[in-house]
Amino acid sequence: MKRFILCCALISASTLAITAQVEVGLRNNRYIHAGYLFRGHWGAEVEHSVFSETIGYQYVRIGAGYVNNVRGLAFTLAPFWGTTWNGFFWNCGAFAGARYRLPQGMRWLGVNAMVNPRYDSTIHYDTCWLAGLDFYVNSEICLVADYTTVPQYRVSEKLWRFGVRFTSGRLSVTPRVTMPADGRDRNTHLQTLVDFSYQF
């Protein structure tokens, strides 16, 4: 299993072209990632957890995808496969998302949505989703809000998320507060999470 994952990562790295855009970053405080975007459309990414656990329970995910922008509508399709190093569980699925910033006169507002069909070796199949709004203050600051059932780790959670996306050149940082949409769920609590990415 470890050799398979390493081979996939090496194959992805070996296909890096001069025209590729490289991105590194952090997701939800817990996952570091590195990705390549070829000729503005085709991409590959490797993500690894940084849990306070032994290496065997760390999670690694590989994925590929396609991105495009048609008349202001940006969309992404990205299948993935992931597992813990000790094979405790594995999962696979895809992220299909779209983002649209409204035209002149409403440029301060954007909408986004995502569907995430996924299969887990223990939890089995689930279809998760996200719907959100972007409020652009200026070219560098954007208020973000969404409702999502996409898992932060493995299990689907119903969450409200609110944050601010700061953009400066090739750097993007988004601190967020997440809160359970279902107040009866005692396993979910208020959290502060940070995403960041840097493009080379």
Short mmCIF file of N, CA and C in Angstrom, two decimals, residues 63-188:
data_model
loop_
_atom_site.label_atom_id
_atom_site.label_comp_id
_atom_site.label_asym_id
_atom_site.label_seq_id
_atom_site.Cartn_x
_atom_site.Cartn_y
_atom_site.Cartn_z
N GLY A 63 -5.25 12.92 -5.84
CA GLY A 63 -6.37 13.26 -6.70
C GLY A 63 -5.92 13.90 -7.99
N ALA A 64 -6.80 13.96 -8.93
CA ALA A 64 -6.56 14.64 -10.20
C ALA A 64 -7.81 15.44 -10.50
N GLY A 65 -7.72 16.34 -11.47
CA GLY A 65 -8.92 17.12 -11.74
C GLY A 65 -8.81 18.02 -12.95
N TYR A 66 -9.94 18.65 -13.24
CA TYR A 66 -10.05 19.58 -14.36
C TYR A 66 -10.74 20.84 -13.88
N VAL A 67 -10.18 22.00 -14.22
CA VAL A 67 -10.79 23.28 -13.86
C VAL A 67 -10.93 24.13 -15.12
N ASN A 68 -11.94 24.98 -15.14
CA ASN A 68 -12.14 25.87 -16.29
C ASN A 68 -13.00 27.05 -15.86
N ASN A 69 -13.03 28.05 -16.70
CA ASN A 69 -13.84 29.24 -16.44
C ASN A 69 -14.53 29.63 -17.75
N VAL A 70 -15.86 29.57 -17.74
CA VAL A 70 -16.64 29.89 -18.94
C VAL A 70 -17.57 31.05 -18.62
N ARG A 71 -17.28 32.22 -19.20
CA ARG A 71 -18.11 33.41 -19.01
C ARG A 71 -18.33 33.73 -17.54
N GLY A 72 -17.26 33.64 -16.76
CA GLY A 72 -17.34 33.99 -15.35
C GLY A 72 -17.72 32.86 -14.42
N LEU A 73 -18.15 31.72 -14.99
CA LEU A 73 -18.49 30.55 -14.18
C LEU A 73 -17.27 29.64 -14.09
N ALA A 74 -16.68 29.57 -12.90
CA ALA A 74 -15.53 28.71 -12.67
C ALA A 74 -16.02 27.36 -12.14
N PHE A 75 -15.59 26.27 -12.74
CA PHE A 75 -16.03 24.96 -12.27
C PHE A 75 -14.86 23.99 -12.16
N THR A 76 -15.03 23.01 -11.29
CA THR A 76 -13.98 22.04 -10.99
C THR A 76 -14.59 20.64 -10.91
N LEU A 77 -13.87 19.65 -11.42
CA LEU A 77 -14.22 18.25 -11.24
C LEU A 77 -12.95 17.52 -10.82
N ALA A 78 -12.97 16.91 -9.62
CA ALA A 78 -11.74 16.33 -9.08
C ALA A 78 -12.02 15.01 -8.36
N PRO A 79 -11.78 13.86 -9.01
CA PRO A 79 -11.87 12.57 -8.31
C PRO A 79 -10.67 12.37 -7.38
N PHE A 80 -10.85 11.57 -6.32
CA PHE A 80 -9.78 11.35 -5.35
C PHE A 80 -9.84 9.93 -4.78
N TRP A 81 -8.74 9.52 -4.19
CA TRP A 81 -8.64 8.26 -3.44
C TRP A 81 -7.71 8.49 -2.26
N GLY A 82 -8.09 8.00 -1.07
CA GLY A 82 -7.26 8.21 0.11
C GLY A 82 -7.31 7.04 1.06
N THR A 83 -6.31 6.99 1.95
CA THR A 83 -6.23 5.91 2.94
C THR A 83 -5.32 6.33 4.08
N THR A 84 -5.44 5.63 5.20
CA THR A 84 -4.44 5.77 6.26
C THR A 84 -3.26 4.86 5.90
N TRP A 85 -2.09 5.19 6.43
CA TRP A 85 -0.90 4.42 6.10
C TRP A 85 -1.01 2.95 6.55
N ASN A 86 -1.74 2.70 7.64
CA ASN A 86 -1.86 1.32 8.12
C ASN A 86 -3.07 0.60 7.52
N GLY A 87 -3.77 1.25 6.59
CA GLY A 87 -4.91 0.61 5.94
C GLY A 87 -6.14 0.49 6.81
N PHE A 88 -6.21 1.26 7.90
CA PHE A 88 -7.37 1.21 8.81
C PHE A 88 -8.66 1.50 8.06
N PHE A 89 -8.62 2.44 7.12
CA PHE A 89 -9.76 2.68 6.25
C PHE A 89 -9.26 3.30 4.96
N TRP A 90 -10.10 3.28 3.94
CA TRP A 90 -9.82 3.97 2.69
C TRP A 90 -11.12 4.60 2.19
N ASN A 91 -10.99 5.61 1.38
CA ASN A 91 -12.18 6.22 0.78
C ASN A 91 -11.87 6.75 -0.60
N CYS A 92 -12.92 7.01 -1.35
CA CYS A 92 -12.76 7.55 -2.70
C CYS A 92 -14.02 8.34 -3.05
N GLY A 93 -13.92 9.13 -4.10
CA GLY A 93 -15.07 9.93 -4.49
C GLY A 93 -14.66 11.03 -5.44
N ALA A 94 -15.40 12.12 -5.42
CA ALA A 94 -15.11 13.24 -6.31
C ALA A 94 -15.68 14.53 -5.73
N PHE A 95 -15.05 15.63 -6.10
CA PHE A 95 -15.57 16.95 -5.79
C PHE A 95 -15.97 17.61 -7.10
N ALA A 96 -17.23 18.03 -7.21
CA ALA A 96 -17.71 18.74 -8.39
C ALA A 96 -18.27 20.07 -7.92
N GLY A 97 -17.56 21.15 -8.27
CA GLY A 97 -17.96 22.45 -7.74
C GLY A 97 -18.03 23.54 -8.78
N ALA A 98 -18.73 24.62 -8.43
CA ALA A 98 -18.84 25.77 -9.32
C ALA A 98 -18.88 27.04 -8.48
N ARG A 99 -18.30 28.11 -9.04
CA ARG A 99 -18.29 29.42 -8.37
C ARG A 99 -18.58 30.49 -9.41
N TYR A 100 -19.45 31.45 -9.05
CA TYR A 100 -19.82 32.50 -10.00
C TYR A 100 -19.88 33.84 -9.29
N ARG A 101 -19.16 34.81 -9.84
CA ARG A 101 -19.23 36.18 -9.32
C ARG A 101 -20.15 36.98 -10.22
N LEU A 102 -21.13 37.62 -9.62
CA LEU A 102 -22.15 38.31 -10.40
C LEU A 102 -21.56 39.43 -11.25
N PRO A 103 -22.24 39.80 -12.34
CA PRO A 103 -21.71 40.80 -13.28
C PRO A 103 -21.77 42.23 -12.73
N GLN A 104 -21.38 43.18 -13.58
CA GLN A 104 -21.30 44.59 -13.22
C GLN A 104 -22.57 45.06 -12.51
N GLY A 105 -22.36 45.82 -11.43
CA GLY A 105 -23.48 46.29 -10.63
C GLY A 105 -23.73 45.42 -9.42
N MET A 106 -23.32 44.12 -9.50
CA MET A 106 -23.45 43.18 -8.37
C MET A 106 -22.13 42.45 -8.14
N ARG A 107 -21.02 43.07 -8.53
CA ARG A 107 -19.72 42.42 -8.44
C ARG A 107 -19.29 42.13 -7.00
N TRP A 108 -19.98 42.71 -6.05
CA TRP A 108 -19.65 42.49 -4.65
C TRP A 108 -20.15 41.12 -4.15
N LEU A 109 -20.94 40.44 -4.98
CA LEU A 109 -21.56 39.18 -4.55
C LEU A 109 -21.16 38.02 -5.44
N GLY A 110 -20.87 36.89 -4.83
CA GLY A 110 -20.59 35.66 -5.56
C GLY A 110 -21.30 34.49 -4.92
N VAL A 111 -21.57 33.45 -5.69
CA VAL A 111 -22.22 32.25 -5.17
C VAL A 111 -21.34 31.04 -5.52
N ASN A 112 -21.39 30.02 -4.68
CA ASN A 112 -20.65 28.81 -4.97
C ASN A 112 -21.39 27.59 -4.44
N ALA A 113 -21.14 26.45 -5.08
CA ALA A 113 -21.79 25.20 -4.69
C ALA A 113 -20.88 24.03 -5.02
N MET A 114 -21.05 22.94 -4.29
CA MET A 114 -20.24 21.74 -4.54
C MET A 114 -21.05 20.50 -4.16
N VAL A 115 -20.86 19.44 -4.95
CA VAL A 115 -21.42 18.12 -4.64
C VAL A 115 -20.24 17.16 -4.44
N ASN A 116 -20.34 16.33 -3.40
CA ASN A 116 -19.23 15.44 -3.05
C ASN A 116 -19.74 14.01 -2.83
N PRO A 117 -19.95 13.24 -3.91
CA PRO A 117 -20.25 11.82 -3.73
C PRO A 117 -18.99 11.10 -3.23
N ARG A 118 -19.16 10.21 -2.24
CA ARG A 118 -17.98 9.58 -1.65
C ARG A 118 -18.33 8.19 -1.10
N TYR A 119 -17.32 7.32 -1.09
CA TYR A 119 -17.49 5.98 -0.53
C TYR A 119 -16.38 5.75 0.48
N ASP A 120 -16.75 5.26 1.67
CA ASP A 120 -15.80 4.95 2.74
C ASP A 120 -15.86 3.45 3.00
N SER A 121 -14.72 2.83 3.23
CA SER A 121 -14.67 1.37 3.38
C SER A 121 -15.45 0.88 4.60
N THR A 122 -15.71 1.75 5.57
CA THR A 122 -16.48 1.37 6.76
C THR A 122 -17.84 2.04 6.79
N ILE A 123 -17.89 3.34 6.47
CA ILE A 123 -19.13 4.10 6.54
C ILE A 123 -20.00 3.89 5.30
N HIS A 124 -19.37 3.45 4.21
CA HIS A 124 -20.03 3.19 2.93
C HIS A 124 -20.41 4.48 2.21
N TYR A 125 -21.44 4.47 1.36
CA TYR A 125 -21.67 5.58 0.44
C TYR A 125 -22.43 6.73 1.09
N ASP A 126 -22.08 7.93 0.67
CA ASP A 126 -22.80 9.12 1.10
C ASP A 126 -22.65 10.20 0.02
N THR A 127 -23.64 11.04 -0.12
CA THR A 127 -23.55 12.20 -1.01
C THR A 127 -23.61 13.46 -0.15
N CYS A 128 -22.55 14.24 -0.19
CA CYS A 128 -22.46 15.45 0.62
C CYS A 128 -22.46 16.67 -0.31
N TRP A 129 -22.67 17.84 0.26
CA TRP A 129 -22.77 19.03 -0.58
C TRP A 129 -22.43 20.29 0.21
N LEU A 130 -22.26 21.36 -0.52
CA LEU A 130 -21.96 22.67 0.06
C LEU A 130 -22.64 23.75 -0.77
N ALA A 131 -23.14 24.80 -0.10
CA ALA A 131 -23.70 25.96 -0.79
C ALA A 131 -23.29 27.20 -0.02
N GLY A 132 -22.79 28.21 -0.73
CA GLY A 132 -22.29 29.37 -0.01
C GLY A 132 -22.36 30.66 -0.80
N LEU A 133 -22.03 31.76 -0.09
CA LEU A 133 -22.00 33.09 -0.67
C LEU A 133 -20.66 33.75 -0.38
N ASP A 134 -20.20 34.57 -1.33
CA ASP A 134 -18.98 35.37 -1.16
C ASP A 134 -19.38 36.84 -1.23
N PHE A 135 -18.91 37.63 -0.27
CA PHE A 135 -19.18 39.07 -0.26
C PHE A 135 -17.84 39.81 -0.41
N TYR A 136 -17.60 40.36 -1.59
CA TYR A 136 -16.32 40.99 -1.90
C TYR A 136 -16.26 42.41 -1.36
N VAL A 137 -15.37 42.65 -0.40
CA VAL A 137 -15.17 43.99 0.14
C VAL A 137 -14.32 44.81 -0.83
N ASN A 138 -13.22 44.19 -1.29
CA ASN A 138 -12.36 44.77 -2.32
C ASN A 138 -11.59 43.63 -2.97
N SER A 139 -10.53 43.93 -3.70
CA SER A 139 -9.79 42.89 -4.43
C SER A 139 -8.99 41.98 -3.50
N GLU A 140 -8.84 42.37 -2.24
CA GLU A 140 -8.02 41.59 -1.32
C GLU A 140 -8.78 40.97 -0.16
N ILE A 141 -10.01 41.43 0.08
CA ILE A 141 -10.78 40.94 1.23
C ILE A 141 -12.16 40.48 0.77
N CYS A 142 -12.53 39.28 1.22
CA CYS A 142 -13.84 38.71 0.86
C CYS A 142 -14.42 38.00 2.08
N LEU A 143 -15.65 38.34 2.43
CA LEU A 143 -16.36 37.64 3.49
C LEU A 143 -17.00 36.39 2.90
N VAL A 144 -16.84 35.26 3.57
CA VAL A 144 -17.36 33.99 3.04
C VAL A 144 -18.30 33.35 4.06
N ALA A 145 -19.37 32.74 3.56
CA ALA A 145 -20.33 32.04 4.42
C ALA A 145 -20.89 30.86 3.64
N ASP A 146 -21.00 29.72 4.30
CA ASP A 146 -21.59 28.56 3.62
C ASP A 146 -22.20 27.58 4.60
N TYR A 147 -23.02 26.71 4.04
CA TYR A 147 -23.59 25.57 4.76
C TYR A 147 -23.05 24.32 4.07
N THR A 148 -22.57 23.36 4.86
CA THR A 148 -21.94 22.19 4.24
C THR A 148 -22.21 20.92 5.03
N THR A 149 -22.26 19.81 4.31
CA THR A 149 -22.30 18.49 4.94
C THR A 149 -21.06 17.68 4.58
N VAL A 150 -20.10 18.31 3.89
CA VAL A 150 -18.85 17.63 3.49
C VAL A 150 -18.03 17.34 4.74
N PRO A 151 -17.55 16.11 4.93
CA PRO A 151 -16.80 15.78 6.14
C PRO A 151 -15.52 16.59 6.30
N GLN A 152 -15.22 17.00 7.53
CA GLN A 152 -13.93 17.58 7.81
C GLN A 152 -12.88 16.48 7.96
N TYR A 153 -13.33 15.30 8.40
CA TYR A 153 -12.44 14.13 8.47
C TYR A 153 -13.05 12.97 7.70
N ARG A 154 -13.98 12.21 8.31
CA ARG A 154 -14.61 11.09 7.62
C ARG A 154 -16.13 11.18 7.61
N VAL A 155 -16.71 11.52 8.75
CA VAL A 155 -18.16 11.48 8.92
C VAL A 155 -18.79 12.80 8.50
N SER A 156 -19.87 12.74 7.75
CA SER A 156 -20.58 13.94 7.31
C SER A 156 -21.12 14.71 8.51
N GLU A 157 -20.93 16.03 8.49
CA GLU A 157 -21.43 16.90 9.55
C GLU A 157 -22.20 18.05 8.91
N LYS A 158 -23.28 18.49 9.56
CA LYS A 158 -24.03 19.64 9.08
C LYS A 158 -23.48 20.88 9.78
N LEU A 159 -22.79 21.72 9.00
CA LEU A 159 -22.07 22.85 9.59
C LEU A 159 -22.38 24.17 8.89
N TRP A 160 -22.45 25.23 9.69
CA TRP A 160 -22.38 26.59 9.18
C TRP A 160 -20.94 27.06 9.32
N ARG A 161 -20.42 27.73 8.28
CA ARG A 161 -19.04 28.22 8.33
C ARG A 161 -19.02 29.69 7.90
N PHE A 162 -18.31 30.50 8.68
CA PHE A 162 -18.20 31.92 8.40
C PHE A 162 -16.73 32.33 8.51
N GLY A 163 -16.25 33.15 7.55
CA GLY A 163 -14.86 33.54 7.60
C GLY A 163 -14.54 34.72 6.71
N VAL A 164 -13.26 34.99 6.61
CA VAL A 164 -12.75 36.08 5.77
C VAL A 164 -11.60 35.54 4.94
N ARG A 165 -11.66 35.74 3.63
CA ARG A 165 -10.57 35.33 2.75
C ARG A 165 -9.71 36.55 2.41
N PHE A 166 -8.44 36.48 2.79
CA PHE A 166 -7.49 37.54 2.49
C PHE A 166 -6.61 37.08 1.33
N THR A 167 -6.48 37.91 0.31
CA THR A 167 -5.67 37.57 -0.86
C THR A 167 -4.66 38.67 -1.11
N SER A 168 -3.41 38.28 -1.24
CA SER A 168 -2.35 39.24 -1.56
C SER A 168 -1.40 38.59 -2.55
N GLY A 169 -1.48 39.01 -3.80
CA GLY A 169 -0.65 38.38 -4.82
C GLY A 169 -1.01 36.91 -4.97
N ARG A 170 -0.04 36.04 -4.74
CA ARG A 170 -0.26 34.59 -4.89
C ARG A 170 -0.60 33.90 -3.58
N LEU A 171 -0.73 34.67 -2.51
CA LEU A 171 -1.04 34.11 -1.19
C LEU A 171 -2.51 34.32 -0.86
N SER A 172 -3.16 33.27 -0.37
CA SER A 172 -4.55 33.35 0.08
C SER A 172 -4.66 32.70 1.46
N VAL A 173 -5.27 33.42 2.41
CA VAL A 173 -5.46 32.92 3.77
C VAL A 173 -6.91 33.10 4.16
N THR A 174 -7.54 32.03 4.69
CA THR A 174 -8.96 32.09 5.06
C THR A 174 -9.18 31.52 6.46
N PRO A 175 -9.23 32.37 7.48
CA PRO A 175 -9.65 31.89 8.81
C PRO A 175 -11.17 31.77 8.85
N ARG A 176 -11.65 30.70 9.49
CA ARG A 176 -13.10 30.45 9.54
C ARG A 176 -13.52 30.02 10.94
N VAL A 177 -14.77 30.31 11.26
CA VAL A 177 -15.42 29.75 12.44
C VAL A 177 -16.49 28.79 11.95
N THR A 178 -16.51 27.58 12.48
CA THR A 178 -17.53 26.60 12.10
C THR A 178 -18.40 26.29 13.30
N MET A 179 -19.69 26.12 13.05
CA MET A 179 -20.61 25.79 14.14
C MET A 179 -21.63 24.78 13.64
N PRO A 180 -22.09 23.89 14.53
CA PRO A 180 -23.05 22.86 14.10
C PRO A 180 -24.38 23.47 13.72
N ALA A 181 -24.95 22.99 12.61
CA ALA A 181 -26.27 23.43 12.20
C ALA A 181 -27.35 22.75 13.03
N ASP A 182 -27.02 21.57 13.55
CA ASP A 182 -27.94 20.83 14.40
C ASP A 182 -27.47 20.96 15.84
N GLY A 183 -28.13 21.77 16.63
CA GLY A 183 -27.71 22.00 18.01
C GLY A 183 -27.80 20.77 18.89
N ARG A 184 -28.50 19.75 18.41
CA ARG A 184 -28.63 18.52 19.20
C ARG A 184 -27.44 17.61 19.06
N ASP A 185 -26.54 17.89 18.10
CA ASP A 185 -25.36 17.06 17.88
C ASP A 185 -24.26 17.46 18.87
N ARG A 186 -24.11 16.70 19.93
CA ARG A 186 -23.14 17.03 20.97
C ARG A 186 -21.71 16.68 20.58
N ASN A 187 -21.56 15.95 19.47
CA ASN A 187 -20.22 15.57 19.03
C ASN A 187 -19.57 16.67 18.19
N THR A 188 -20.35 17.69 17.81
CA THR A 188 -19.83 18.78 16.99
C THR A 188 -19.85 20.06 17.81
#
